[in-house]
PDB file of C-alpha atoms in Angstrom:
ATOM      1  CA  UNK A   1     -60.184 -91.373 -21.300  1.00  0.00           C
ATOM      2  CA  UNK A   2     -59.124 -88.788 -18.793  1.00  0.00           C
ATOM      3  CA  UNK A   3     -55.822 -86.768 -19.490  1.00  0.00           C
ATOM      4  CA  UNK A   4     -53.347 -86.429 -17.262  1.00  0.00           C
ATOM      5  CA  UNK A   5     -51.284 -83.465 -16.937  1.00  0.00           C
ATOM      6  CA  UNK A   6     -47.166 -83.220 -16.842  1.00  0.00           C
ATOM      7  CA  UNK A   7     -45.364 -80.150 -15.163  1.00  0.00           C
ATOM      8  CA  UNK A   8     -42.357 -80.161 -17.024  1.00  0.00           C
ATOM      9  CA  UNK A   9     -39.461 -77.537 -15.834  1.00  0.00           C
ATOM     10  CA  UNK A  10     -37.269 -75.989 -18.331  1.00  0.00           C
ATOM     11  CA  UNK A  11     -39.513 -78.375 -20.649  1.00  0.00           C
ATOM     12  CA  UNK A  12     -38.993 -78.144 -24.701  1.00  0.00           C
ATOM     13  CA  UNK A  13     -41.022 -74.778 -26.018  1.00  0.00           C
ATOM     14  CA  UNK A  14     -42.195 -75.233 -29.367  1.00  0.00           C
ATOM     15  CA  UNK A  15     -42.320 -71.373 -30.492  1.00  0.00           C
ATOM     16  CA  UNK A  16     -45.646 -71.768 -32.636  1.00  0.00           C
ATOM     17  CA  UNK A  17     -47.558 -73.712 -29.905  1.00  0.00           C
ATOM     18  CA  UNK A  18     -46.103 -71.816 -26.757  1.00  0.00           C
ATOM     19  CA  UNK A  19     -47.225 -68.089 -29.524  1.00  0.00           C
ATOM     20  CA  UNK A  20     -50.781 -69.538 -30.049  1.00  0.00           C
ATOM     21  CA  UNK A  21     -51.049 -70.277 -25.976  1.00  0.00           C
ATOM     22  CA  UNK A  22     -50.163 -66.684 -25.132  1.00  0.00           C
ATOM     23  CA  UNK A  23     -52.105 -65.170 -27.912  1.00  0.00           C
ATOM     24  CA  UNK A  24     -55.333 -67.477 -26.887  1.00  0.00           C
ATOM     25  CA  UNK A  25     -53.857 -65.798 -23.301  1.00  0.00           C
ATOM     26  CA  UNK A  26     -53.212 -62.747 -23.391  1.00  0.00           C
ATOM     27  CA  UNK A  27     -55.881 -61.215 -26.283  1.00  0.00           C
ATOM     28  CA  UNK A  28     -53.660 -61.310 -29.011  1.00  0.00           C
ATOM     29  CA  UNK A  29     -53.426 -62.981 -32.298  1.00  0.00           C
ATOM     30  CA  UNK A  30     -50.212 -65.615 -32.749  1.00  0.00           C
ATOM     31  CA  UNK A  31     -47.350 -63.830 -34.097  1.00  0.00           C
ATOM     32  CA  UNK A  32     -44.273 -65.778 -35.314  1.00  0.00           C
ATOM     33  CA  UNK A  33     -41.776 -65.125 -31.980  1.00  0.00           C
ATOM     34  CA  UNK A  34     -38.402 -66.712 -30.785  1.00  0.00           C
ATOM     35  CA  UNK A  35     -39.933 -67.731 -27.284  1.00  0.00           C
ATOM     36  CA  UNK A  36     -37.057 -70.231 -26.588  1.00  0.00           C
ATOM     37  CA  UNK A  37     -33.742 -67.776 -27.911  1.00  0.00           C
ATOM     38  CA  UNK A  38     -35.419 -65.264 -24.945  1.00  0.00           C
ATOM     39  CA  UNK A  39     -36.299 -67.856 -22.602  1.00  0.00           C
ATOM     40  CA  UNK A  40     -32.456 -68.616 -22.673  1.00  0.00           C
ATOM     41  CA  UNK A  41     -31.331 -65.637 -22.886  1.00  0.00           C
ATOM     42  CA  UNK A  42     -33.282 -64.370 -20.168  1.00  0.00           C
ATOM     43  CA  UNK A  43     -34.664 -66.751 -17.589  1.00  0.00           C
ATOM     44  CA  UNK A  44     -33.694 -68.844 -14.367  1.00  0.00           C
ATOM     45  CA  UNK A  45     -36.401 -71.205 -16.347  1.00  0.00           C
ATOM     46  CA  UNK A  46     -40.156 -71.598 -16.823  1.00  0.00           C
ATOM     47  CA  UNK A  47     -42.897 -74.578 -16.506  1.00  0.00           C
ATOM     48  CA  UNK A  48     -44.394 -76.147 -19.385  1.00  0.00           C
ATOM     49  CA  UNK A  49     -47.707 -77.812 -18.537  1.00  0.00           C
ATOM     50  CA  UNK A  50     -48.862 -80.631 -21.062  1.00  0.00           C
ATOM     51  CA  UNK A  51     -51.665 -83.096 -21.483  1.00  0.00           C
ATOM     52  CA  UNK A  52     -51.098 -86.234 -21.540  1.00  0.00           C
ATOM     53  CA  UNK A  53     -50.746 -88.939 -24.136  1.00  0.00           C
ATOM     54  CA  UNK A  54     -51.187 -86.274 -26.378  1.00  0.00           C
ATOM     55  CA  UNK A  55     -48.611 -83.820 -25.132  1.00  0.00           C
ATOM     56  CA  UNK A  56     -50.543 -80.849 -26.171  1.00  0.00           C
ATOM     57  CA  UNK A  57     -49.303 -77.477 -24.482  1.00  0.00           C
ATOM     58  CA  UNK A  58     -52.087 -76.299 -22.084  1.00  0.00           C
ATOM     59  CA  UNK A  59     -49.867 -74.026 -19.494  1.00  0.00           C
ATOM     60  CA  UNK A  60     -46.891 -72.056 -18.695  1.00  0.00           C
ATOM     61  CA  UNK A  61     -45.428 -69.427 -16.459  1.00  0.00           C
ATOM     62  CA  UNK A  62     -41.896 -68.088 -17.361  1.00  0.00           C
ATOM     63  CA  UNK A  63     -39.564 -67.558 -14.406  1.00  0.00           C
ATOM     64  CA  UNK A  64     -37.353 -64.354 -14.684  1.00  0.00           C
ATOM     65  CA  UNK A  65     -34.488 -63.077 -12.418  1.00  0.00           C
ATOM     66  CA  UNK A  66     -31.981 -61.020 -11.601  1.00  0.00           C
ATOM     67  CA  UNK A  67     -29.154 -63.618 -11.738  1.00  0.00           C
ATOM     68  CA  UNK A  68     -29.073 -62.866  -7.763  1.00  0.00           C
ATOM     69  CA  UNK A  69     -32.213 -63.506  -5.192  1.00  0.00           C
ATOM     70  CA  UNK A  70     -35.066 -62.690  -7.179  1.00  0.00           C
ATOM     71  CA  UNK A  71     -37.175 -64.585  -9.653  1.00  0.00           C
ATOM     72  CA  UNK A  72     -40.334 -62.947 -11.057  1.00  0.00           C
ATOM     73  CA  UNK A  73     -43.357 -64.895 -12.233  1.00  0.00           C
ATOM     74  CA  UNK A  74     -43.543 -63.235 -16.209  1.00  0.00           C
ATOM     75  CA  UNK A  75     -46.392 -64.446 -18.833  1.00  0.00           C
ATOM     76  CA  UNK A  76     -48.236 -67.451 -16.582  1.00  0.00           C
ATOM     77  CA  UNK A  77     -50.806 -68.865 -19.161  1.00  0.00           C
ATOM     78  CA  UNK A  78     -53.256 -71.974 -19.209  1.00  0.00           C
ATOM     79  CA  UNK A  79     -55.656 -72.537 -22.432  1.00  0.00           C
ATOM     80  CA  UNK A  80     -58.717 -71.688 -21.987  1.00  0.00           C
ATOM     81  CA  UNK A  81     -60.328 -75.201 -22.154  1.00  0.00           C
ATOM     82  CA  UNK A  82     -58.083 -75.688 -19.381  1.00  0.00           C
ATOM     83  CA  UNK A  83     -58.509 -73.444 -16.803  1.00  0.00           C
ATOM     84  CA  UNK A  84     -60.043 -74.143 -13.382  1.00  0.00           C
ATOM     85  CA  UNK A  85     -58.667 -77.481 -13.146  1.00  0.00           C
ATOM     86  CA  UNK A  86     -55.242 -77.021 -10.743  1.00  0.00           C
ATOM     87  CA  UNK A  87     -52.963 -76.640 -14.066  1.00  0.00           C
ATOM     88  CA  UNK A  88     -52.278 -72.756 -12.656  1.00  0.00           C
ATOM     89  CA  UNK A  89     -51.302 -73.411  -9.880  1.00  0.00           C
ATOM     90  CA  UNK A  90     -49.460 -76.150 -10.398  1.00  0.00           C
ATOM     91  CA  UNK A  91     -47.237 -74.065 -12.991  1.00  0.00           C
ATOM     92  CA  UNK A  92     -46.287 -71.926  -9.831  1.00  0.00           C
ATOM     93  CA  UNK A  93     -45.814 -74.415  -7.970  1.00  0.00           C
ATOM     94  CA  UNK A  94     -43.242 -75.790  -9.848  1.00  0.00           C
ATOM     95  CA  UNK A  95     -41.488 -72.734 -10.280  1.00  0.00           C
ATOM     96  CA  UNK A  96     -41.557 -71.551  -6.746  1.00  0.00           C
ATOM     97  CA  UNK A  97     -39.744 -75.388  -5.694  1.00  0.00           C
ATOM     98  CA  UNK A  98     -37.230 -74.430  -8.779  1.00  0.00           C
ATOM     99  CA  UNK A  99     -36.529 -70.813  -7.749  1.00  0.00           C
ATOM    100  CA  UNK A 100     -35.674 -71.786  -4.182  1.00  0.00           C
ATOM    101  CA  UNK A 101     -33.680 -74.646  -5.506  1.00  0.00           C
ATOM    102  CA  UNK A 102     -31.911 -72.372  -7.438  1.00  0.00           C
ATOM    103  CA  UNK A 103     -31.118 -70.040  -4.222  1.00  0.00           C
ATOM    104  CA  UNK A 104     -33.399 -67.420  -4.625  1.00  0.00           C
ATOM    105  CA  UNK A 105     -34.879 -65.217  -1.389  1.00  0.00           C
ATOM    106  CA  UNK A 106     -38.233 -64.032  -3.220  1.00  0.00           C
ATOM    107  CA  UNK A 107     -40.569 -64.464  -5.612  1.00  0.00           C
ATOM    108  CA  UNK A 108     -42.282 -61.833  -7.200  1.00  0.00           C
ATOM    109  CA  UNK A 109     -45.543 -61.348  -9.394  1.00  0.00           C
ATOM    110  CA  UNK A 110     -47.449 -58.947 -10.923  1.00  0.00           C
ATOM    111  CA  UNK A 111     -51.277 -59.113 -11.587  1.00  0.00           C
ATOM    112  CA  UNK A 112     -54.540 -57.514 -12.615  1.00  0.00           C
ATOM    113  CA  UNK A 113     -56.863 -57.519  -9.908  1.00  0.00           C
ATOM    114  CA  UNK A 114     -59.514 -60.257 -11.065  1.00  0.00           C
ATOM    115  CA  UNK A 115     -56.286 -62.829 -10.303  1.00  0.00           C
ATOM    116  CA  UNK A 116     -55.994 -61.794  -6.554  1.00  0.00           C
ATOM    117  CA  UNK A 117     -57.825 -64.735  -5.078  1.00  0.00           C
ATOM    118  CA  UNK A 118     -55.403 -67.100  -7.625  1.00  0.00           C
ATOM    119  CA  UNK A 119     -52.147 -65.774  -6.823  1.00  0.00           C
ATOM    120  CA  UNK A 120     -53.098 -64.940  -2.658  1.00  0.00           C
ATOM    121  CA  UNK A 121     -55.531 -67.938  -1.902  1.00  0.00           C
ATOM    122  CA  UNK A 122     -54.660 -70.503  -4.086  1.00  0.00           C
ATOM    123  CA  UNK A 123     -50.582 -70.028  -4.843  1.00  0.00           C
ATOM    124  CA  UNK A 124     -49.710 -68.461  -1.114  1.00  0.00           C
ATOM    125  CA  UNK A 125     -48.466 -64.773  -2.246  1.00  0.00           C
ATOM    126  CA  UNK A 126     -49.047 -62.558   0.411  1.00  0.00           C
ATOM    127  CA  UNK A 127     -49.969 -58.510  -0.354  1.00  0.00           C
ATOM    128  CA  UNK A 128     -47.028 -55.967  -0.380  1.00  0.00           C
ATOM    129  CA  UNK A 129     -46.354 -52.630  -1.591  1.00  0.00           C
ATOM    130  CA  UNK A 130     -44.663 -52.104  -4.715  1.00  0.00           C
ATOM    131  CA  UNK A 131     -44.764 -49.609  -7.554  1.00  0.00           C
ATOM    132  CA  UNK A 132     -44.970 -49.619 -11.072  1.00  0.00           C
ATOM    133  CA  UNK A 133     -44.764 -47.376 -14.418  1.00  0.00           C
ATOM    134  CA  UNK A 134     -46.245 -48.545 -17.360  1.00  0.00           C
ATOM    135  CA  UNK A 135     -43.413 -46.834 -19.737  1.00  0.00           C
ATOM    136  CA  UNK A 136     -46.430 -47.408 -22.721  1.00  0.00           C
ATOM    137  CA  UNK A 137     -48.550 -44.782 -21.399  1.00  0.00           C
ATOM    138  CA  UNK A 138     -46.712 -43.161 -18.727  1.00  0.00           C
ATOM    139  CA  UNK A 139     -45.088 -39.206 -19.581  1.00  0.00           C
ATOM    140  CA  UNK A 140     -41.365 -38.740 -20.102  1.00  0.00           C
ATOM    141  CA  UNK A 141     -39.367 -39.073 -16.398  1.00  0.00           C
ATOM    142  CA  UNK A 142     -38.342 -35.754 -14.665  1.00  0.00           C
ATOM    143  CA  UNK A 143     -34.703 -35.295 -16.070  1.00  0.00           C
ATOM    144  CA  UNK A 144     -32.471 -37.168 -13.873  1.00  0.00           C
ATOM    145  CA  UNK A 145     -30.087 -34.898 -11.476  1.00  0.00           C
ATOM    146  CA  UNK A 146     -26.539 -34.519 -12.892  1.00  0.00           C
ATOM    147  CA  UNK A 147     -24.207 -37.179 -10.183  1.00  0.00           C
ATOM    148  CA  UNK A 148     -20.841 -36.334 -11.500  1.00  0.00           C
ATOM    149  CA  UNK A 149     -18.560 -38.415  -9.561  1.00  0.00           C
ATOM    150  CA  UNK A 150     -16.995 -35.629  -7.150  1.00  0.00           C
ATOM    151  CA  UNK A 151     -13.167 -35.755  -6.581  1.00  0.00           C
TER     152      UNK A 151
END
């Protein structure tokens, strides 16, 4: 029997399934988390991808904003056995219809660059400039200039 698979936005996040997804993910091992207090907390929403009947947890993409016009693609994840089969890009699919529902001009993402053909070919990103600091590794900042408010 072939499973089916269910794009589910804002679906319910089990914290030890959705931890074991992004530690399969991501390189890391499973660590107990509060996925769904940040999710709240934090995001416009995310997509839940699921197999079908058994409902098993094989994808997800959180969607982060700024409460304004941007939403930012954060943690998108499909299980290994998974992959290669659409589930990816239908996650951001999903949350691209969901962030312009929600009134939002842009959609951002950041990516290593094996994911370049996923994210340009096969989810329509286009290329732009941008910059980054990863705050990990990166030295202290310049001290910022004093801007006193002037009278």
């Amino acid at each position: 029997m072939t499973e089916e698979t269910e794009f589910v936005w804002r679906g319910d996040v089990d914290n030890a399934a959705l931890e074991a997804l992004h530690g399969e993910g991501f390189g890391h091992e499973p660590v107990p988390y509060g996925w769904r207090a940040q999710l709240e907390r934090h995001s416009l929403g995310w997509v839940c991808a699921r197999r079908l009947p058994s409902g098993r947890l094989v994808g997800f993409v959180n969607v982060a904003w700024d409460g304004g016009g941007h939403a930012f693609l954060v943690d998108t994840v499909v299980a290994a056995d998974a992959r290669r089969s659409g589930i990816g890009a239908g996650l951001v699919a999903v949350a691209v219809r969901e962030a312009r529902a929600a009134g939002c001009e842009w959609l951002h993402v950041d990516f290593d660059d094996h994911l370049r053909p996923f994210y340009f070919d096969a989810c329509g990103f286009r290329p732009t400039d941008a910059g980054l600091i990863a705050l990990k590794d990166a030295p202290e900042a310049p001290e910022a200039p004093d801007v006193s408010p002037s009278h």
